[in-house]
Coordinates of C-alpha atoms and ligand atoms in Angstrom, one line a residue:
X933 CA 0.0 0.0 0.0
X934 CA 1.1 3.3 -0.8
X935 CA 2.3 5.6 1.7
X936 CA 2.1 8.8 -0.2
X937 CA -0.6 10.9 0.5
X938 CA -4.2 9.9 -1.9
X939 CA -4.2 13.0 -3.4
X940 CA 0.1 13.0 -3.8
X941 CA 0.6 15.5 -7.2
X942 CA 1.7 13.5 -10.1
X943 CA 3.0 15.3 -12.9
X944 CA 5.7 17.1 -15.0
X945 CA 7.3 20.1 -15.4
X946 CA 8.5 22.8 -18.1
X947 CA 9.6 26.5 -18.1
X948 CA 7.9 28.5 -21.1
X949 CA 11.1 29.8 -22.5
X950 CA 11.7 26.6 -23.2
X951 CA 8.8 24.8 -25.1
X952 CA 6.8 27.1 -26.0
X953 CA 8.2 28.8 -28.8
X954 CA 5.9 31.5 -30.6
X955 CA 8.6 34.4 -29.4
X956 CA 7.3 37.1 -31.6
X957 CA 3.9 36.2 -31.7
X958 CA 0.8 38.3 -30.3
X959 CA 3.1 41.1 -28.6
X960 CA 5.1 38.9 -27.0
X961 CA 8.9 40.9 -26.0
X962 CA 12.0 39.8 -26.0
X963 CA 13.5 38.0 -22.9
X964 CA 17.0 36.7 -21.9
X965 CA 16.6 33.4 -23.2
X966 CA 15.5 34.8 -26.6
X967 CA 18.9 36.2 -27.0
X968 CA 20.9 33.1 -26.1
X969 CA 21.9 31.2 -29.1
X970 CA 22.0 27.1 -29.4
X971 CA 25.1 25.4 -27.7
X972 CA 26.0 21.7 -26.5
X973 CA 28.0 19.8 -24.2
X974 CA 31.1 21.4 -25.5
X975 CA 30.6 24.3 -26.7
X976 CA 28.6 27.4 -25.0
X977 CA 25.8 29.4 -25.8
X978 CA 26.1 32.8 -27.1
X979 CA 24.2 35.8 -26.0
X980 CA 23.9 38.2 -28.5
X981 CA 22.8 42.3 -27.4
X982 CA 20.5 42.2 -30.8
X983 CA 18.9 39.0 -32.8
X984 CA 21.2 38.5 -35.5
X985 CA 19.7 37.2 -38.8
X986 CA 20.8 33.4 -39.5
X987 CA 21.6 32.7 -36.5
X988 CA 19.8 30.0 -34.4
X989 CA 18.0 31.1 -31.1
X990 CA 16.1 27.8 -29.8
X991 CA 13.7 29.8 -27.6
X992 CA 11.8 31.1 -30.8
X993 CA 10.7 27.6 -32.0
X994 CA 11.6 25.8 -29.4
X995 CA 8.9 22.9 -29.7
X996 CA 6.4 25.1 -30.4
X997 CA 4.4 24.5 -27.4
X998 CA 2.2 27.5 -28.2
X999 CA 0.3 26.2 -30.9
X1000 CA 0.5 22.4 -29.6
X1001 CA -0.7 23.1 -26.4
X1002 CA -3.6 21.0 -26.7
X1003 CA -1.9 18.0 -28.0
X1004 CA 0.8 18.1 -25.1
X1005 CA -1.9 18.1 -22.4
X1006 CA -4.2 16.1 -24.4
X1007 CA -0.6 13.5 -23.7
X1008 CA 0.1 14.7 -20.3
X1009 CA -3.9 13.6 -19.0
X1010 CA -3.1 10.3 -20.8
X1011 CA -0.7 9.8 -18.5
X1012 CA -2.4 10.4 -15.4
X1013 CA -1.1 13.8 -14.0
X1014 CA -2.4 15.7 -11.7
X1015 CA -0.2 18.9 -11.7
X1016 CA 1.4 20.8 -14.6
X1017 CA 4.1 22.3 -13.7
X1018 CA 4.8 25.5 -16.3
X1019 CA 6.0 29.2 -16.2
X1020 CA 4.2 32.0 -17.6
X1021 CA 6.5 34.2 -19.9
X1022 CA 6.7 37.5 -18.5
X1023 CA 7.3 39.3 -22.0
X1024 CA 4.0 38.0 -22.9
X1025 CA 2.0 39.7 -20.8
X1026 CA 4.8 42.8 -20.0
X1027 CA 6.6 43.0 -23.5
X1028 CA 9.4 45.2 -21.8
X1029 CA 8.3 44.5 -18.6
X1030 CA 7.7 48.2 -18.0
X1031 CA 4.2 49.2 -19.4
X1032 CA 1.3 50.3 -16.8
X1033 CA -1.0 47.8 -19.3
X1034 CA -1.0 43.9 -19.7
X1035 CA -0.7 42.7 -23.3
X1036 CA -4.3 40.9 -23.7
X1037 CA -3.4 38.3 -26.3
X1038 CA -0.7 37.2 -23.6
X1039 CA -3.3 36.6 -20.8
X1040 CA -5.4 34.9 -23.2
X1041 CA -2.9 32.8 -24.2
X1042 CA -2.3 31.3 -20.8
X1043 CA -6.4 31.4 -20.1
X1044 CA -6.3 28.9 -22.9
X1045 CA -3.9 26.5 -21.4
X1046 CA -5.0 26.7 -17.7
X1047 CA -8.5 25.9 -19.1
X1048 CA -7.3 22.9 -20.9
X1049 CA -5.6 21.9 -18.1
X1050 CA -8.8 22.0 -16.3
X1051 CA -10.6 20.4 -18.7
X1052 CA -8.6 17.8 -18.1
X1053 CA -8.3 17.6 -14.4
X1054 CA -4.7 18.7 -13.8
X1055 CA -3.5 21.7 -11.6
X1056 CA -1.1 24.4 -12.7
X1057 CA 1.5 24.7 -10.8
X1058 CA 3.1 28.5 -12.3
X1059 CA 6.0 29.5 -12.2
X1060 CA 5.8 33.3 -12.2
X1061 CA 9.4 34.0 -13.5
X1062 CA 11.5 31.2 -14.9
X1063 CA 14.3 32.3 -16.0
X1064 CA 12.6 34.7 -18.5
X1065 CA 13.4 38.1 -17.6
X1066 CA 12.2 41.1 -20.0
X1067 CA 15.7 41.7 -21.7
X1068 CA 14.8 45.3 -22.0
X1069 CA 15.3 45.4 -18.1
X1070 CA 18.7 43.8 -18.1
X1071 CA 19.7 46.6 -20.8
X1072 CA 18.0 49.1 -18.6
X1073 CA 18.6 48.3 -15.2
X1074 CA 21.3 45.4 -14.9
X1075 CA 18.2 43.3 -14.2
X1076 CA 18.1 42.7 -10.8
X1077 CA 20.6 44.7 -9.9
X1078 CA 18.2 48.0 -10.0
X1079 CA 15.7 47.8 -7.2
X1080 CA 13.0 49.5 -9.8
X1081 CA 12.3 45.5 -10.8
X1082 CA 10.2 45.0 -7.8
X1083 CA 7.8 47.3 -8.7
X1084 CA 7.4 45.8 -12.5
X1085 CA 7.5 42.3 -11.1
X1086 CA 4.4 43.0 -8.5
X1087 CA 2.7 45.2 -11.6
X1088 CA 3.0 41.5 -13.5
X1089 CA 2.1 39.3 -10.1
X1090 CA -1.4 41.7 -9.8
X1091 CA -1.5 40.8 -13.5
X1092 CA -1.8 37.3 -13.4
X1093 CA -3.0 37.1 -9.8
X1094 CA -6.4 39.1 -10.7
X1095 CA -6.3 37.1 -14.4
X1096 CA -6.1 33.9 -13.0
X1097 CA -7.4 33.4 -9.7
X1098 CA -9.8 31.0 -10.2
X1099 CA -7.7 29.1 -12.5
X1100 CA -4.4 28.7 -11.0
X1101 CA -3.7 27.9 -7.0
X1102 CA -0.1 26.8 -6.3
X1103 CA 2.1 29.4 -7.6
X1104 CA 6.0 29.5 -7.2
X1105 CA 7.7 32.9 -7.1
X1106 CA 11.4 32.4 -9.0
X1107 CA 12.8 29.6 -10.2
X1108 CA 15.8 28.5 -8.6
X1109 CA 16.1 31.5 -6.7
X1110 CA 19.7 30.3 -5.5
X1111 CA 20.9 30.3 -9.0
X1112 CA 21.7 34.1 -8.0
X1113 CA 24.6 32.8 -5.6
X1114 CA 26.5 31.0 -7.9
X1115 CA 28.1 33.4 -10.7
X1116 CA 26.4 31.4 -13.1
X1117 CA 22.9 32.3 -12.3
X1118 CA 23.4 35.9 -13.5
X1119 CA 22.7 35.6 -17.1
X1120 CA 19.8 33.2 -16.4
X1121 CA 18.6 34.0 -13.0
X1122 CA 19.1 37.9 -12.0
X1123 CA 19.8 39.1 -15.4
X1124 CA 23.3 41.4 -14.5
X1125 CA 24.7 41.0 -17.6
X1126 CA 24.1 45.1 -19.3
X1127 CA 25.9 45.1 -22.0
X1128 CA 27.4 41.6 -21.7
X1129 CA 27.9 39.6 -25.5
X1130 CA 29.7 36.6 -25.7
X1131 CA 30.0 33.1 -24.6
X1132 CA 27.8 32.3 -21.5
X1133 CA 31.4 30.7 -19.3
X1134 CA 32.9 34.0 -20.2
X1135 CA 30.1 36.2 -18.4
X1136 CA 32.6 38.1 -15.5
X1137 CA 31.2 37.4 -12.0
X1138 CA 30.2 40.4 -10.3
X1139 CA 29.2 39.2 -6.7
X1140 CA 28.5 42.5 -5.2
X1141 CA 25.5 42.9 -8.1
X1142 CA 24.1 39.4 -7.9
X1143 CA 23.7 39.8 -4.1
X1144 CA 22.2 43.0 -4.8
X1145 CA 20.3 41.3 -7.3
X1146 CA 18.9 38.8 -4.8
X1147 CA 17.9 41.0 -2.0
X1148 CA 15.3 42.6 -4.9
X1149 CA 14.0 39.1 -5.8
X1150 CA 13.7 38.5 -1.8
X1151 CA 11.9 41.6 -1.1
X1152 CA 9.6 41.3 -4.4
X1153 CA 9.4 37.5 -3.4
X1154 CA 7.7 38.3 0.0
X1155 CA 5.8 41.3 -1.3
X1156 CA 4.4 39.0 -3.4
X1157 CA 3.3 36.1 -1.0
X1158 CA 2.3 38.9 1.0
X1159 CA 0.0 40.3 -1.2
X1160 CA -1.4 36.8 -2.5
X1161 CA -2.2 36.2 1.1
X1162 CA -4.2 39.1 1.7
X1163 CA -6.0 38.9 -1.7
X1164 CA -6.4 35.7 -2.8
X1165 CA -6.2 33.2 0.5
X1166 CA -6.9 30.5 -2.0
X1167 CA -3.6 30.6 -3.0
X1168 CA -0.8 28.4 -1.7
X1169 CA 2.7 30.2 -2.5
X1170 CA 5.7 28.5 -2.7
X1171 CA 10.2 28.7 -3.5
X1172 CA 12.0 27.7 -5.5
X1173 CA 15.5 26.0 -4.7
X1174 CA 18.3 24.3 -6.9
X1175 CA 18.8 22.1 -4.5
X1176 CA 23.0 21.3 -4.9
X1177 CA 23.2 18.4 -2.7
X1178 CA 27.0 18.0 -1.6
X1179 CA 29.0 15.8 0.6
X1180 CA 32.2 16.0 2.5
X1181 CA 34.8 14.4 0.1
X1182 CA 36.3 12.9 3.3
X1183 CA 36.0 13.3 6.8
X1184 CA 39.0 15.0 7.1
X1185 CA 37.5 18.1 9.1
X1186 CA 39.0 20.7 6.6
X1187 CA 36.2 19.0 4.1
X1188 CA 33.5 18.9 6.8
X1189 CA 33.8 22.4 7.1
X1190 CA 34.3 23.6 3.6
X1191 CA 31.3 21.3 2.9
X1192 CA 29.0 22.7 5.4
X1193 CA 29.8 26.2 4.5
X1194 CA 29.0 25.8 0.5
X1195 CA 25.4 24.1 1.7
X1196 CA 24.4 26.7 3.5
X1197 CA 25.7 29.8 0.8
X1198 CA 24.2 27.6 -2.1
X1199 CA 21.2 26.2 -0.4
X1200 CA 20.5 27.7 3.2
X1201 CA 21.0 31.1 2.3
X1202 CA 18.3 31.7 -0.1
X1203 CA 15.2 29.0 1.6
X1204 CA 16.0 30.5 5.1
X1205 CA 15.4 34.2 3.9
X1206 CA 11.9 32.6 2.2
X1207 CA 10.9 30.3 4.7
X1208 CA 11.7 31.5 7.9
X1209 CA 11.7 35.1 6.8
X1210 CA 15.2 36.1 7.6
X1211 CA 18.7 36.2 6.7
X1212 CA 20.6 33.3 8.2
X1213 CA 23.3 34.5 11.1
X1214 CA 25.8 33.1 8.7
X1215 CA 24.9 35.6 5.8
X1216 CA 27.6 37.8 7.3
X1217 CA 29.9 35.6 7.0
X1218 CA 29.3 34.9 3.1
X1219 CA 29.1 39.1 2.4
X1220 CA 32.1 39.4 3.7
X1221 CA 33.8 36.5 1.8
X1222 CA 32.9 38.1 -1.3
X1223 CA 33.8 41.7 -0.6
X1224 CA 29.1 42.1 -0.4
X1225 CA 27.5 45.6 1.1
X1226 CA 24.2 45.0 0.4
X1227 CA 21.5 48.2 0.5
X1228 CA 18.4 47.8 1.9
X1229 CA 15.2 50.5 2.4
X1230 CA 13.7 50.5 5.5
X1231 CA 10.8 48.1 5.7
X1232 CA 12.7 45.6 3.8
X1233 CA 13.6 43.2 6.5
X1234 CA 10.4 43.7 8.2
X1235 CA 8.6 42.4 5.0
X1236 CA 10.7 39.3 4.6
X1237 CA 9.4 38.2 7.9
X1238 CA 5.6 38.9 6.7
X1239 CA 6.1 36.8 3.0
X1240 CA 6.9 33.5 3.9
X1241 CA 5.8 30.9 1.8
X1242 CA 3.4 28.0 2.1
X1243 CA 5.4 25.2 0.8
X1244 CA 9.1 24.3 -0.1
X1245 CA 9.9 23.5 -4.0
X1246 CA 12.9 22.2 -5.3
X1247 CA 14.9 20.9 -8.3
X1248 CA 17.3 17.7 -7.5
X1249 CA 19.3 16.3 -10.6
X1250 CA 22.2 15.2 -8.5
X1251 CA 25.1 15.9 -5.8
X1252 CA 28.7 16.1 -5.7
X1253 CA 31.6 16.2 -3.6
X1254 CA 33.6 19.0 -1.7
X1255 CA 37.2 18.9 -0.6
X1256 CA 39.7 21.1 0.4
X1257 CA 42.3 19.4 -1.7
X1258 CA 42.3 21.0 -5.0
X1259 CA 44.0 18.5 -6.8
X1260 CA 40.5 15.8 -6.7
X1261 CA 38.9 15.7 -10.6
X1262 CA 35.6 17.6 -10.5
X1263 CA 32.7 16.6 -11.9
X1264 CA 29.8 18.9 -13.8
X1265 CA 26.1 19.7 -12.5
X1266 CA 23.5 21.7 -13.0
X1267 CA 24.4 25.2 -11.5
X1268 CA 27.4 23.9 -10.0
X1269 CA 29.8 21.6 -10.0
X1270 CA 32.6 19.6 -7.4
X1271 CA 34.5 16.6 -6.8
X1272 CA 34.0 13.9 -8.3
X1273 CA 32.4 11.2 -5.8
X1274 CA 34.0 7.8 -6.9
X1275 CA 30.7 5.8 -6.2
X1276 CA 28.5 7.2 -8.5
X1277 CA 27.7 6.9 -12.5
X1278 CA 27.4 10.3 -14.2
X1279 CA 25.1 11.0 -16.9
X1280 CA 26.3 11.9 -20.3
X1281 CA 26.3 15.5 -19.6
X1282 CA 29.1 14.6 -16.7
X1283 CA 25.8 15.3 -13.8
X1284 CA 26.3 12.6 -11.3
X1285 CA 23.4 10.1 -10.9
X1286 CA 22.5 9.8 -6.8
X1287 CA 18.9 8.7 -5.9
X1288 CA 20.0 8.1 -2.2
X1289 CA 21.2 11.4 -1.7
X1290 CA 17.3 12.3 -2.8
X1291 CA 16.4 10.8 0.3
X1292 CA 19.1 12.4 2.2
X1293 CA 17.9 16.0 1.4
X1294 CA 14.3 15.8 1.7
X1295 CA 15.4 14.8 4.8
X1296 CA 17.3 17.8 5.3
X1297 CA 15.4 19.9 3.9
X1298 CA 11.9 19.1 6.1
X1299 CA 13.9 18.5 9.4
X1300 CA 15.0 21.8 8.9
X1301 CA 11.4 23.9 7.8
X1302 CA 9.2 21.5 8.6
X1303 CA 6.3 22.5 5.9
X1304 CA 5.2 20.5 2.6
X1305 CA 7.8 19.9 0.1
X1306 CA 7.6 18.7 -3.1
X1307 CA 10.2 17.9 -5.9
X1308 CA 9.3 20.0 -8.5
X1309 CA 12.2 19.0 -11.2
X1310 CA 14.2 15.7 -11.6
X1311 CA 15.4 13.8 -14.3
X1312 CA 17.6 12.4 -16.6
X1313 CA 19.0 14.6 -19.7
X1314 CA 20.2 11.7 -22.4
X1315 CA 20.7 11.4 -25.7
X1316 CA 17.5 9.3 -27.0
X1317 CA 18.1 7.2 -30.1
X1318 CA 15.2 6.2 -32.2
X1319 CA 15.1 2.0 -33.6
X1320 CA 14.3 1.6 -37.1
X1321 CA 11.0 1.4 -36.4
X1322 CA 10.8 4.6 -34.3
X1323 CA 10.3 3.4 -31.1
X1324 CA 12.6 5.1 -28.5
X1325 CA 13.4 2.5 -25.5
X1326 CA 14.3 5.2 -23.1
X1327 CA 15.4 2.3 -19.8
X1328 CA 17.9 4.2 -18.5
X1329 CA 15.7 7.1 -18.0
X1330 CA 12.9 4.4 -16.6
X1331 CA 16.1 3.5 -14.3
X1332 CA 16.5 6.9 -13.1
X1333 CA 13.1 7.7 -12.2
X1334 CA 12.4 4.4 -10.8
X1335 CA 15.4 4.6 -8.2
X1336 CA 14.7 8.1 -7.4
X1337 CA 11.0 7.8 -6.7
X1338 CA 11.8 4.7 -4.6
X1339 CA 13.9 7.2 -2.6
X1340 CA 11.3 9.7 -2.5
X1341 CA 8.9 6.6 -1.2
X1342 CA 12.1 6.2 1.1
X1343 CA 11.8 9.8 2.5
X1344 CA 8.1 10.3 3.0
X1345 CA 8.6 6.9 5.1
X1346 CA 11.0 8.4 7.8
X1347 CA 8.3 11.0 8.0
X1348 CA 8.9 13.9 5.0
X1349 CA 5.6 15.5 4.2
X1350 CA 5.9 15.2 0.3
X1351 CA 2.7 17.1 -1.5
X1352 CA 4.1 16.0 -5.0
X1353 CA 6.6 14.8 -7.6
X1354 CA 6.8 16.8 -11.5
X1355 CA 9.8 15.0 -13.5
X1356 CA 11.7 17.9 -15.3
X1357 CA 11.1 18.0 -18.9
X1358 CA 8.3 15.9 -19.7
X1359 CA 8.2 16.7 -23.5
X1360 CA 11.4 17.1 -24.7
X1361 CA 12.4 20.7 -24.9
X1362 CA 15.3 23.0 -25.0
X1363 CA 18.0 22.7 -22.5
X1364 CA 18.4 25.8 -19.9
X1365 CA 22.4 25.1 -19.5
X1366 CA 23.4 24.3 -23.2
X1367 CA 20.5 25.4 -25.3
X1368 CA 20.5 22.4 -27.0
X1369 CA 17.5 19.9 -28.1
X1370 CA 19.9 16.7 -28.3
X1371 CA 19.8 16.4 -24.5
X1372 CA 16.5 14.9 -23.8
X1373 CA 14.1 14.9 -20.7
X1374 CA 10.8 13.9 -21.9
X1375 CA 8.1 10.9 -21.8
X1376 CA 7.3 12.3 -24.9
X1377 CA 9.4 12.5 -27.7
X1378 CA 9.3 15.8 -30.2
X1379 CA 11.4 15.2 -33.7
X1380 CA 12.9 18.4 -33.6
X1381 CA 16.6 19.4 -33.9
X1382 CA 19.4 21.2 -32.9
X1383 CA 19.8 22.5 -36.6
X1384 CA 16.5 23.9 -36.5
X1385 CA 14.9 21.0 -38.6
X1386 CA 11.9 18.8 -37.4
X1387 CA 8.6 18.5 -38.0
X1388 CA 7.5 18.7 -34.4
X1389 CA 5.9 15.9 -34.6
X1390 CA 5.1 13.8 -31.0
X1391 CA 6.0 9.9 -30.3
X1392 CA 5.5 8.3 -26.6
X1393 CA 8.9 7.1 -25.6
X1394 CA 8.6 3.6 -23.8
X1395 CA 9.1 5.5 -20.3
X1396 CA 5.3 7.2 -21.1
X1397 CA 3.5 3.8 -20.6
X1398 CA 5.9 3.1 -17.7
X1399 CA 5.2 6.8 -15.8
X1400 CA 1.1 6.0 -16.5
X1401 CA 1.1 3.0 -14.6
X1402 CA 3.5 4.6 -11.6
X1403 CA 1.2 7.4 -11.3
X1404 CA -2.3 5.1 -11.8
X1405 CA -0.6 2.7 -8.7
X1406 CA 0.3 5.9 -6.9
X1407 CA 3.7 4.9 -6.8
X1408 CA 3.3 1.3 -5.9
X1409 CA 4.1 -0.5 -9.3
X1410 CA 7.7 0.6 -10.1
X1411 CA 8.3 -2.3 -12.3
Ligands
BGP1382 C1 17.1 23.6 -14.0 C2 16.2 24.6 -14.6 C3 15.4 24.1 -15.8 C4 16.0 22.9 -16.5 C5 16.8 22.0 -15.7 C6 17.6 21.0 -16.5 O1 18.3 24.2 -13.5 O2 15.3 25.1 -13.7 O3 15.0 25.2 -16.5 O4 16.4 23.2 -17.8 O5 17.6 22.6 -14.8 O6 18.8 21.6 -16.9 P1 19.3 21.5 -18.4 O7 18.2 22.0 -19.2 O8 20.4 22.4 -18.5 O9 19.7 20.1 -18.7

């Protein structure tokens, strides 16, 4: 018998930048991601400060979610879900993010999907800004960086909060908020790239502005919740973490220490400020490591405390290894990276494969907060090769789900309170790291390719049968 809770949130999850395509169309603006060109394991994406002709952008096709929309959910209710986990696309409603108005054909875009949705039984889960910032705010404010972008983010939250109140319920405030600690989260995440063109591992780090950059997305974080909570109490409000899950390489106490002080800057330091409504005592500490004065208005710290959120929402992909000896091979991730941990199998993309350590954070995570979590992205990215008769017999992803959910199982058994599960990905779509198609998520496969060519066509990998019968047995057939 299952012990996940009857009405446990099956489902899958995608960011709008990255399926939906359509990146022109109906007054949709440019964002961030529509100025990032394709890129792969080996070689980076570009940004470019203007969309040069011939090049390829994957965000502006992407797999065309916008005008499949009802296919895709039509798929997704086949398989059982029960939550949808997508993003709505900021320059669709907010074309520069900075005009008084909402751009109708944007909100009626979304009215069609959340309807579909319901048509079909399955929740949205929205995530209100997904790595999709209006570029015209990184060009006129460094993003983030200028404290202006709480005002035009709450202008968007009343938006879509008044739009789609009785529509949408669970609603998560930034993606992978934490990204913003790590220097790579500034193209992606907090947007303080002005004037930056180039390779994305060439983007100079600039901690001072991406702390900066995060106290805004704190304070418009908790304005928000605040104000969702006063106005809509129907609403359940949650984070967003990248959970990097990392272990002392040894237990030499050099690495115990090191370890326990990247946990808390990567993870701690962001969840603490949303959950518990402050800034952890060790936030000093991590300012002063990297040279940080952070400004903050009066009023700020008292409104952290007032926007907590309802529920705690993560991505886990994998973990990796900290050690004070620089000399240990490293090992790639999403976000970040470490040392490599010699009993684990990596992925193709170098991310190392660790179901237990699933287990060992939820853990973590709810010993520490103590209010619902839920996994809200986790998967495998693989290269999927179709058989001659076009079936793609995706096992190792099966493999990768199975031992991870089985973990999850494992967690909600020594007494997690897990509200849901959405597998990252579940129609292929374009990768947030490398911008590339090739590295595939989805139960569903889409023929479309990195050179731009595909018919968009759909095909149920062999994992799509396999996820409908996990999520009919609610988790009790794994087989
Ligand atoms: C997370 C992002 C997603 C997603 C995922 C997989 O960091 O929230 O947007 O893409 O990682 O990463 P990638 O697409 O780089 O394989």
């Amino acid at each position: 018998m299952s012990v996940l809770r009857k009405d446990f949130l099956w489902g899958g999850a995608v960011a709008a930048n990255q399926l939906e395509g359509a990146w022109d169309v109906d007054g949709k603006g440019e964002s961030v991601p529509d100025h990032c060109t394709t890129g792969s394991a080996k070689t980076p994406k570009r940004v470019t400060a203007t969309i040069e002709p011939g090049t390829l952008y994957p965000s502006h096709e992407a797999i065309d979610f916008y005008h499949h929309y009802e296919e895709d959910i039509a798929l997704f209710a086949e398989m059982g879900f029960k939550v949808f986990r997508t993003s709505i696309n900021w320059t669709r409603i907010f074309p520069t993010g900075m005009e008084s108005e909402p751009n109708e054909a944007g909100l009626a875009f979304y009215d069609r999907v959340f309807d579909c949705c319901k048509k079909h039984g399955i929740e949205p889960l929205v995530t209100i800004s997904h790595y999709e910032l209006p570029y015209a705010l990184v060009e006129k404010y460094n993003g983030w960086e200028g404290r202006e972008l709480i005002g035009y983010y709450m202008n968007y939250c009343k938006a879509i909060f008044e739009r789609y109140q009785d529509k949408v319920k669970y609603w998560l405030t930034f993606n992978e908020i934490n990204a913003g600690t790590m220097a790579f989260g500034a193209l992606l995440s907090t947007g303080t790239v002005k004037g930056f063109t180039g390779y994305t591992n060439e983007i100079p780090d600039k901690p001072q502005e991406r702390f900066q950059a995060l106290h805004h997305q704190f304070v418009a974080s908790a304005m928000a919740v605040k104000y969702a909570h006063e106005h809509y109490p129907q609403f359940k409000m949650g984070n967003m973490d990248c959970f990097i899950t990392s272990y002392p390489m040894t237990c030499n106490p050099d690495d115990i220490l090191l370890n326990q002080a990247k946990m808390r800057e990567m993870n701690w330091y962001c969840s603490d400020v949303q959950v518990r409504g402050e800034y952890p005592a060790f936030s000093k500490s991590i300012w002063k490591k990297h040279g940080v004065t952070l400004k903050m208005e009066p009023g700020d710290l008292e409104l952290l405390k007032e926007g907590t959120v309802d529920f705690y929402t993560f991505s886990y992909y994998m973990s990796n290894c900290v050690s004070a000896d620089m000399s240990k091979e490293t090992t790639a991730g999403n976000l970040a990276g470490g040392a490599k941990n010699p009993y684990l199998a990596t992925s193709d993309w170098g991310w190392q494969i660790d179901p237990k350590g699933l287990r060992w954070t939820l853990n973590e995570i709810y010993d520490r907060y103590r209010i619902p979590l839920m996994v809200v992205e986790n998967g495998l990215g693989a290269y999927d090769k179709k058989e001659a008769d076009g079936s793609i017999n995706d096992d190792y992803r099966i493999d990768y789900l199975r031992a991870h959910i089985e973990q999850m199982i494992g967690a909600v058994e020594d007494g997690v309170d897990l509200m849901g599960y959405t597998p990252w990905g579940c129609i292929d779509l374009v990768s947030a790291s490398t911008g590339e198609m090739a590295k595939r998520y989805g139960f569903i496969y889409v023929e479309k390719y990195d050179d731009g060519s595909g018919d968009l066509s759909r095909k149920k990998k062999k994992s799509f049968d396999w996820y409908k019968k996990v999520i009919a047995s609610n988790g009790d057939d794994l087989a």
